[in-house]
Coordinates of C-alpha atoms and ligand atoms in Angstrom, one line a residue:
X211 CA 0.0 0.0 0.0
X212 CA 1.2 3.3 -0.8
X213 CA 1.4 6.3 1.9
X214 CA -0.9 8.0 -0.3
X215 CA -4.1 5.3 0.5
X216 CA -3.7 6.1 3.7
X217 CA -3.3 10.0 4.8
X218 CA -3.4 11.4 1.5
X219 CA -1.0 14.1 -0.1
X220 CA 0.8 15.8 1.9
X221 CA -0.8 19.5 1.5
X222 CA 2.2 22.2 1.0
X223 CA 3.0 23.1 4.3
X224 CA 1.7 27.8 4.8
X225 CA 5.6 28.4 4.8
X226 CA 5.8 27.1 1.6
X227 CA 2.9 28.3 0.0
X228 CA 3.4 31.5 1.0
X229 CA 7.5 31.2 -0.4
X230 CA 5.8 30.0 -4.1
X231 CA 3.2 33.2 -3.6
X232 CA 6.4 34.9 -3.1
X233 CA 7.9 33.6 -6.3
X234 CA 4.7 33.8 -8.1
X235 CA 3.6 37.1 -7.6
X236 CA 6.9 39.2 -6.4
X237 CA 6.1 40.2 -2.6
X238 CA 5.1 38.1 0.5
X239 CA 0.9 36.9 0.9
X240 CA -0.9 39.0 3.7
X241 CA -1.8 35.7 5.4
X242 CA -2.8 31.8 4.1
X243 CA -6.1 30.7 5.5
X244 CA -7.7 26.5 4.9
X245 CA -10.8 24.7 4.5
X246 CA -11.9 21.3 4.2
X247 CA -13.4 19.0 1.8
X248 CA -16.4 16.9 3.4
X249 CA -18.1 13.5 3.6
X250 CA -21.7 12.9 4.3
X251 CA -22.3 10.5 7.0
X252 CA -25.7 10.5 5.9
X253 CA -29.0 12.8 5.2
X254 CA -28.7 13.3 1.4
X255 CA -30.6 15.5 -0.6
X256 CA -32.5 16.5 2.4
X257 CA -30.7 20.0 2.9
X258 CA -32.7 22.3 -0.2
X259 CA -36.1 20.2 1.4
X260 CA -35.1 22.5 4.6
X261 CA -34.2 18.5 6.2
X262 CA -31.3 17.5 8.1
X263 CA -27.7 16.4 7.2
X264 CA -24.5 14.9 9.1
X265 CA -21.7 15.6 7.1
X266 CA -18.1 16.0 8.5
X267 CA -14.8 18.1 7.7
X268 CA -12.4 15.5 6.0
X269 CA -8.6 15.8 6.5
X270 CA -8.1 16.7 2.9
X271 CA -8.1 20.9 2.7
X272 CA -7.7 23.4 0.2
X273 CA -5.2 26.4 1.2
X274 CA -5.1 29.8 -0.1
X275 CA -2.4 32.3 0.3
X276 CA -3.6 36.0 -0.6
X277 CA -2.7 39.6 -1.0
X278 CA -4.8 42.4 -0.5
X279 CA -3.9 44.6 -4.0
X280 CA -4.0 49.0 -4.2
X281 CA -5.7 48.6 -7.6
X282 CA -9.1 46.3 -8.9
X283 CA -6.8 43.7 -10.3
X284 CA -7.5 39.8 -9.7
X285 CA -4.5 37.5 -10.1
X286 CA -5.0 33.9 -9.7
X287 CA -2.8 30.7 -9.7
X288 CA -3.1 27.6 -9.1
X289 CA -0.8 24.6 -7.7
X290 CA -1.9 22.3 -10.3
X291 CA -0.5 24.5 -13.3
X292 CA -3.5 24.2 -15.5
X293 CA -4.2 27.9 -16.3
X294 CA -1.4 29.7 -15.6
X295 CA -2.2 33.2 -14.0
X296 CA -5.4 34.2 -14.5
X297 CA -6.0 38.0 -14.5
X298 CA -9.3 39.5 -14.4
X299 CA -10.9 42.9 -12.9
X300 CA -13.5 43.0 -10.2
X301 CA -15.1 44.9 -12.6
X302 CA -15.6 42.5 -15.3
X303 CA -16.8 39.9 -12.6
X304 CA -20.2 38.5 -13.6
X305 CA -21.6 35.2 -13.7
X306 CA -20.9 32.9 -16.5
X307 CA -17.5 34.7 -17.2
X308 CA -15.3 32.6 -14.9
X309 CA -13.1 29.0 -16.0
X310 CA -12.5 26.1 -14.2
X311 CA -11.5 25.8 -11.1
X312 CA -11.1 30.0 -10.6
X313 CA -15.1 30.3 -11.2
X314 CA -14.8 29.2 -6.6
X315 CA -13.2 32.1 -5.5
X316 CA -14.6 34.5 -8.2
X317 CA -17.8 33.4 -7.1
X318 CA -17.6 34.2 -3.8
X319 CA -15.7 37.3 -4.2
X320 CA -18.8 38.2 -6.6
X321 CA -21.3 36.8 -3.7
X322 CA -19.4 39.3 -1.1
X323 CA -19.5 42.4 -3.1
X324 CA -23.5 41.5 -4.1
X325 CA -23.9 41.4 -0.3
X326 CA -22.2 45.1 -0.1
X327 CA -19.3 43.9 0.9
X328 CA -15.8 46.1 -0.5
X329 CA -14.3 43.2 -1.9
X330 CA -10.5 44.2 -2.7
X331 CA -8.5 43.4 -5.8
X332 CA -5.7 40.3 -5.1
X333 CA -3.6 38.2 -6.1
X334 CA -4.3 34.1 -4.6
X335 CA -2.1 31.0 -5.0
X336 CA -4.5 27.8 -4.3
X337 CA -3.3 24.2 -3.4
X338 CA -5.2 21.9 -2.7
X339 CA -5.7 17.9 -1.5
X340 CA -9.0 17.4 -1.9
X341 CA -9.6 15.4 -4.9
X342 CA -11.3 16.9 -7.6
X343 CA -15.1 15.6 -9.0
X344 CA -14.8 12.9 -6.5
X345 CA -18.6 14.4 -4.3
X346 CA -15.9 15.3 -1.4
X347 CA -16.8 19.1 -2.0
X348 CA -13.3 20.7 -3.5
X349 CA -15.1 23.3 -4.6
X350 CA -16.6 24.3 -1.3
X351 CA -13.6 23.9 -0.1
X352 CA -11.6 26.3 -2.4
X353 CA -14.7 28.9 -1.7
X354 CA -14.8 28.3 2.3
X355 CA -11.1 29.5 1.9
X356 CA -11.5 32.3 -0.1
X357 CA -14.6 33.8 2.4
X358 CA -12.9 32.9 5.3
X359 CA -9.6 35.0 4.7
X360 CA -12.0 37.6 2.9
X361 CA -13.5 38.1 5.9
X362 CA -10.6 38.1 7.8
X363 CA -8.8 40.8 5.0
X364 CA -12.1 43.2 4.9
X365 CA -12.9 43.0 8.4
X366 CA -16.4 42.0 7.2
X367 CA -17.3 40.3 10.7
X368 CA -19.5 37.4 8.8
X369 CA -21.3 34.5 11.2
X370 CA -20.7 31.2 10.2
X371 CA -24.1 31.2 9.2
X372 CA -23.6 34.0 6.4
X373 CA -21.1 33.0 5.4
X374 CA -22.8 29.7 4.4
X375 CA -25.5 31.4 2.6
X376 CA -22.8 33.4 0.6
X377 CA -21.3 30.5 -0.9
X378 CA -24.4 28.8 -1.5
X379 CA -25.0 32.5 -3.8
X380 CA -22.1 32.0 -5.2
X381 CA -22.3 28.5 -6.0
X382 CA -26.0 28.9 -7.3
X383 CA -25.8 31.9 -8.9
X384 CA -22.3 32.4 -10.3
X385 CA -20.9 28.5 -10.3
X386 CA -24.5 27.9 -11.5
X387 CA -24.8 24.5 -9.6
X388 CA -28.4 24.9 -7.5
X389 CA -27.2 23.2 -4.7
X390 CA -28.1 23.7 -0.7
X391 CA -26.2 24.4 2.3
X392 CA -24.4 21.1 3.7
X393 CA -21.0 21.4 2.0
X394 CA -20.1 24.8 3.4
X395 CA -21.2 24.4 6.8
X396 CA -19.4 20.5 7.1
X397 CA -16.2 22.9 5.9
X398 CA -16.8 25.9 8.2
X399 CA -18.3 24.4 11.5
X400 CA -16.6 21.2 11.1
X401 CA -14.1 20.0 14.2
X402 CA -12.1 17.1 15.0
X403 CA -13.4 14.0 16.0
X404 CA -17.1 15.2 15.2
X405 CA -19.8 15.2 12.6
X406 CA -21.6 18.3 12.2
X407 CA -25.5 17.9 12.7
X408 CA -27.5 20.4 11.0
X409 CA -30.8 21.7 10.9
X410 CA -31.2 23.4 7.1
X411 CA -34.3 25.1 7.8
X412 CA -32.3 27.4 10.9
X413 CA -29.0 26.5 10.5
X414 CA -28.8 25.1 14.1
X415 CA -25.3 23.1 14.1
X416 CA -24.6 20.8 16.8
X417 CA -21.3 18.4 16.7
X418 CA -21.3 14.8 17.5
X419 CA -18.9 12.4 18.4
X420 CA -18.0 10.1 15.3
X421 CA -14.8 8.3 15.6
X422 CA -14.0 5.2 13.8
X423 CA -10.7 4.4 15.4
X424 CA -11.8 3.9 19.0
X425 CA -14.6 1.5 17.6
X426 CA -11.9 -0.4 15.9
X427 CA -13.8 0.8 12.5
X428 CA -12.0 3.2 9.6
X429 CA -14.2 4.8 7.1
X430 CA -13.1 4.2 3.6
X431 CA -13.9 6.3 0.7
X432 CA -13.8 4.9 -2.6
X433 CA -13.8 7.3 -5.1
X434 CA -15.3 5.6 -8.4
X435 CA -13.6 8.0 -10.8
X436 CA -17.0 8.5 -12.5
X437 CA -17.2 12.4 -12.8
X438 CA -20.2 14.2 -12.4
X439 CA -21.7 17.8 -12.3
X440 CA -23.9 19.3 -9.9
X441 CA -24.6 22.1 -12.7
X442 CA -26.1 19.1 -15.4
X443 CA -29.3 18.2 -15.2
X444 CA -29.4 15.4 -12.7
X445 CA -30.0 17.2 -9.6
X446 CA -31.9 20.1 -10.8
X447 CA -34.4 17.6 -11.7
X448 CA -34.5 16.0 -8.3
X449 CA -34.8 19.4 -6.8
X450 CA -38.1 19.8 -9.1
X451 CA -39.0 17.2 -8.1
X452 CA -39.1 17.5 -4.0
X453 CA -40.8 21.1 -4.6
X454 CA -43.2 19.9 -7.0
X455 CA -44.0 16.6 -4.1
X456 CA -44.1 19.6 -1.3
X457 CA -46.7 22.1 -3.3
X458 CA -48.9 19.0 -4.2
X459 CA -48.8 17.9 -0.3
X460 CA -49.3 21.7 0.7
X461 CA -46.4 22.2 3.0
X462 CA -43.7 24.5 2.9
X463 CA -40.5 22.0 2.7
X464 CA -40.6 18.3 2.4
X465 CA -38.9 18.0 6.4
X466 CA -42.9 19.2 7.2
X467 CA -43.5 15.5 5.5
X468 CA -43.1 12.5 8.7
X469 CA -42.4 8.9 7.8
X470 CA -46.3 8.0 9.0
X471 CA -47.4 10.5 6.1
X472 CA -46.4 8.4 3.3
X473 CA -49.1 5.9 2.9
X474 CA -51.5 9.2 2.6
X475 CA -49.1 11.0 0.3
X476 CA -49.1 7.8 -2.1
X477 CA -52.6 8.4 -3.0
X478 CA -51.6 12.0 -3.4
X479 CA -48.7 12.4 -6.0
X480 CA -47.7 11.0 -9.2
X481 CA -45.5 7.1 -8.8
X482 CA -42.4 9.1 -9.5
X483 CA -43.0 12.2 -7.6
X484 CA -43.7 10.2 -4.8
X485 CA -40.5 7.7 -4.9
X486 CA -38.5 11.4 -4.9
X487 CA -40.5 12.4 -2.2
X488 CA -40.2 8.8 0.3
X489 CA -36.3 9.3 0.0
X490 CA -36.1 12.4 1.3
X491 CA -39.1 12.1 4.3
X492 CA -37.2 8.6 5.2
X493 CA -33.5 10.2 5.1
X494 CA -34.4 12.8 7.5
X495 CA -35.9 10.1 9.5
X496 CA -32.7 7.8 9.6
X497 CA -30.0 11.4 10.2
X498 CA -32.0 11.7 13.3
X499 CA -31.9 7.9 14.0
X500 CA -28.0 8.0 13.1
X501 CA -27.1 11.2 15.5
X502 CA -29.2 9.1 18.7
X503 CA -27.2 5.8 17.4
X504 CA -23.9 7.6 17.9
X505 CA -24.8 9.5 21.1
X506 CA -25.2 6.0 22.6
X507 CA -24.0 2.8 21.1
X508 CA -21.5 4.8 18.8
X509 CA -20.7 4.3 15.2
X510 CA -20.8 0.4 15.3
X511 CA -24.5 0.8 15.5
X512 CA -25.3 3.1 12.1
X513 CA -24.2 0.3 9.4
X514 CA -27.9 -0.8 8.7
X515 CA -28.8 3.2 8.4
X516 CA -26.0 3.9 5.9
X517 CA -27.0 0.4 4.3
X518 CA -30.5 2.0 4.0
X519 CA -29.8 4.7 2.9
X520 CA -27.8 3.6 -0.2
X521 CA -30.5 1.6 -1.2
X522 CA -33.4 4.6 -1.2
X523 CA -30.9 6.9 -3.4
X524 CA -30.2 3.5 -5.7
X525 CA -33.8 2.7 -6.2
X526 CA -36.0 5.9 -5.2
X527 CA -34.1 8.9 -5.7
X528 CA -31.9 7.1 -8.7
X529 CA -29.0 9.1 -8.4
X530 CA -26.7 5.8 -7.9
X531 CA -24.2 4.5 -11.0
X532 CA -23.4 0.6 -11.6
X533 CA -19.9 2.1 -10.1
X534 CA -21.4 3.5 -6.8
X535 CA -23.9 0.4 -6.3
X536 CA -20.6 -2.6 -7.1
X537 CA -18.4 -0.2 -4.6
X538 CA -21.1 -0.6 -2.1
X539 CA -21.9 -4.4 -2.6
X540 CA -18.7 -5.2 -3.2
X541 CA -17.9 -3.3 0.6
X542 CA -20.8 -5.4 2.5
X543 CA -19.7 -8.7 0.7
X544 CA -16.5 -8.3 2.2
X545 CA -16.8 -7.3 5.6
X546 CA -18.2 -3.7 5.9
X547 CA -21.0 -2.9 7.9
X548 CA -22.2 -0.1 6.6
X549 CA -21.7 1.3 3.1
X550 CA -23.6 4.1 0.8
X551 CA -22.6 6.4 -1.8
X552 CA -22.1 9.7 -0.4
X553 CA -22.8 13.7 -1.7
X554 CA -24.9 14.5 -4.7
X555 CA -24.6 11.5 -6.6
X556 CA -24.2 10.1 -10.4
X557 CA -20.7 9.6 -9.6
X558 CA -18.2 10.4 -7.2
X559 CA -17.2 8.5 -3.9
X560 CA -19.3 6.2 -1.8
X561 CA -18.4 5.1 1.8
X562 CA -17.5 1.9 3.6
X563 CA -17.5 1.9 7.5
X564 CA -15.4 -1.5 7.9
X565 CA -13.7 -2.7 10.9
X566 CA -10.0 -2.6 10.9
X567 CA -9.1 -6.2 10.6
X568 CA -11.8 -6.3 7.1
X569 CA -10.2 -3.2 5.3
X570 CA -7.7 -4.9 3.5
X571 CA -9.9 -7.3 2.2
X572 CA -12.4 -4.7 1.2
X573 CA -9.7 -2.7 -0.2
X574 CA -8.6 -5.5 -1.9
X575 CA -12.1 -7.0 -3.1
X576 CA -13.2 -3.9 -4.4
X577 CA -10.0 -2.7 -6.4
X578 CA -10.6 -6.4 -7.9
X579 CA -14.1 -6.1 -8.7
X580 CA -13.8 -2.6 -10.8
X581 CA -11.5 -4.3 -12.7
X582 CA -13.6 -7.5 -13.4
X583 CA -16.2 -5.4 -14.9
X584 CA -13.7 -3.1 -17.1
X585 CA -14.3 0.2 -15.2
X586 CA -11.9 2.5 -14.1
X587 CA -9.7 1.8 -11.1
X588 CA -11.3 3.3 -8.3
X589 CA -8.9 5.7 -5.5
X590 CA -9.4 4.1 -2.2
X591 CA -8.3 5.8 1.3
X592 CA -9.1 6.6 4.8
X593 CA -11.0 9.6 6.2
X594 CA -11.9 11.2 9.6
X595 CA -13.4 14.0 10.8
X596 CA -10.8 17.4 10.7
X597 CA -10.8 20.8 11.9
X598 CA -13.4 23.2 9.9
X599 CA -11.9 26.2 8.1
X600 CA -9.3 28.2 9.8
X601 CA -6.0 30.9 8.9
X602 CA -2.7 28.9 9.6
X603 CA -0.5 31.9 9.2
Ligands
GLA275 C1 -24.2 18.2 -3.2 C2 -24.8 19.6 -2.8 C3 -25.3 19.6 -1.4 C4 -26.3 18.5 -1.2 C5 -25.7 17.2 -1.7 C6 -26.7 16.1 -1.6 O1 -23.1 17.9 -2.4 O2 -23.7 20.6 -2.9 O3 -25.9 20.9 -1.1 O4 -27.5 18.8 -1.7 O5 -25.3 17.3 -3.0 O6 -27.0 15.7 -0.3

């Protein structure tokens, strides 16, 4: 096994970021600030239905080191070399304008300055180790980076809990992906040792204990390799779907929907409409039975839930791929106790909680299995729960 499968790139270290800014751009950064990438423990596609969702800060973080500039200039560049220095104006920021991966922090520079906010010209050096397209939320993490040493810079004084909904502006109005709040608030509330439970219709956080180690468990994430875009089609069409289910059912948000509601709502909405609609009313139900599992038992006890789980997005919601469903089954076939695909879906990671003596095997069973059906070899390694956004120098 590589070091790699198991802690991931080493990021490069502030000193060093800051000496390449140096290099890059001709004098010293003001400061470099981080933020994590995230998994969902579980409650997908319940955040936009105002639901609940218990996603954590991953030890995989995207670093930024910026200057404040005297003039309306924006100079941006990247570790992975792909653009070069991109130069731009805050003048000429606008949605649709922005490339690749430097649409993140123009979005949220563009978000800021929508709120009233004097955002500054700069110049920004990214690097990150969160892998990219993999549903582990790089791009939240890149823009979770950005606002948090824009706040920092301005002396904006942003809550947590603005600075969630600026993100989610920038990612919905300027990324153009209509996605809810769960990625930027696993990022910037996260904390060691803890999953972030959140209430989306008031933002309430609280944090609860999820370790794997002391249970003698790891959490794998297999990232499938199978790309996907939050800005297709896909989940807009799922999000149609929940608002059309909660206007037929006459409630505000599909959280106002309980488990003990369905068999009425079946009589009530379309076959589809109503599959889209049980997912979400029977995720909310099994975050909360997770976050009262882990309070007591502990994370030995969730399997069944994440096993549940997987199956409602594979066969109600369909947002699963043959990928995400063999990583799964392949997982419980070999010793997991838990396993579901994780973030938006039609691609990316899924998760395996395994006990330590099983993860070779499951490493091993699934790497095997990817091959035997002529798909891509899936990236395999270990996660748990990091720090939330912070400045490291
Ligand atoms: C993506 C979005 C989140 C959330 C998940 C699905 O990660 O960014 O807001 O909707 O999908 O749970």
């Amino acid at each position: 096994m590589s070091s790699q499968d198991q802690a991931g790139p080493a990021p490069v270290s502030a000193e060093d970021l800051a000496a390449r800014f140096t290099q890059a751009f001709g004098s010293a950064p003001d400061g470099v600030w981080q933020a994590p990438g995230r998994v969902n423990l579980i409650g997908e596609h319940t955040d936009y239905n105002e639901g609940f969702v218990l996603p954590f800060a991953i030890d995989r973080t995207a670093r930024v080191a910026i200057a404040v500039r005297q003039d309306r200039t924006v100079r941006l560049l990247s570790t992975y070399g792909d653009q070069g220095v991109v130069t731009t104006s805050l003048d000429s920021l606008e949605p649709g304008t922005a490339k690749g991966w430097t649409k993140y922090p123009l979005g949220v520079m563009w978000a800021l300055r929508e709120r009233g906010i004097d955002v500054p010209g700069l110049d920004l050096l990214l690097d990150s180790t969160v892998p990219l397209g993999a549903g582990l939320s790089s791009s939240h993490a890149i823009e979770c980076a950005v606002i948090s040493a824009l706040n920092d810079l301005t002396a904006a004084g942003l809550g947590a809990e603005e600075m969630v909904l600026a993100t989610q502006r920038a990612e919905n109005d300027f990324v153009g992906a209509p996605t809810g709040i769960m990625d930027q608030s696993a990022s910037l509330r996260g904390a060691k040792g803890h999953a972030v439970f959140l209430d989306c219709r008031d933002q309430k956080a609280t944090l609860v204990p999820f370790e794997t180690e002391p249970a003698g468990l790891v959490l794998l994430v297999i990232d499938t390799k199978v790309s996907h875009s939050h800005a297709d089609g896909g989940y807009a069409s799922r999000r149609a779907s929940c608002e059309l289910g909660a206007e037929v059912l006459g409630v505000k948000a599909l959280r106002d929907v309980q488990v003990g509601d369905l068999e009425e709502a079946g009589g009530l909405l379309d076959e589809v409409t109503f599959r889209r609609v049980r997912h979400v009313v029977t995720e909310n139900d099994r975050v909360l039975q997770t976050v009262e599992l882990l309070d007591g038992p502990g994370p030995v006890a969730i399997g069944r839930l994440l096993d549940a789980s997987h199956a409602s997005m594979r066969d109600d919601f369909e947002i699963s791929c043959p990928e995400l469903d063999l990583a799964v089954d392949t997982s419980r076939a070999n010793g997991a106790i838990g396993a579901r695909m994780t973030g938006g879906g039609f691609g990316g990671a899924a998760i395996a909680l395994t006990p330590v003596d099983a993860e070779q095997k499951v490493r091993a069973a699934v790497a095997k299995a990817f091959s035997d059906a002529g798909f891509t070899a899936p990236e395999i390694f270990t996660v748990s729960p990091a720090a939330g956004a912070m400045r490291i120098s």
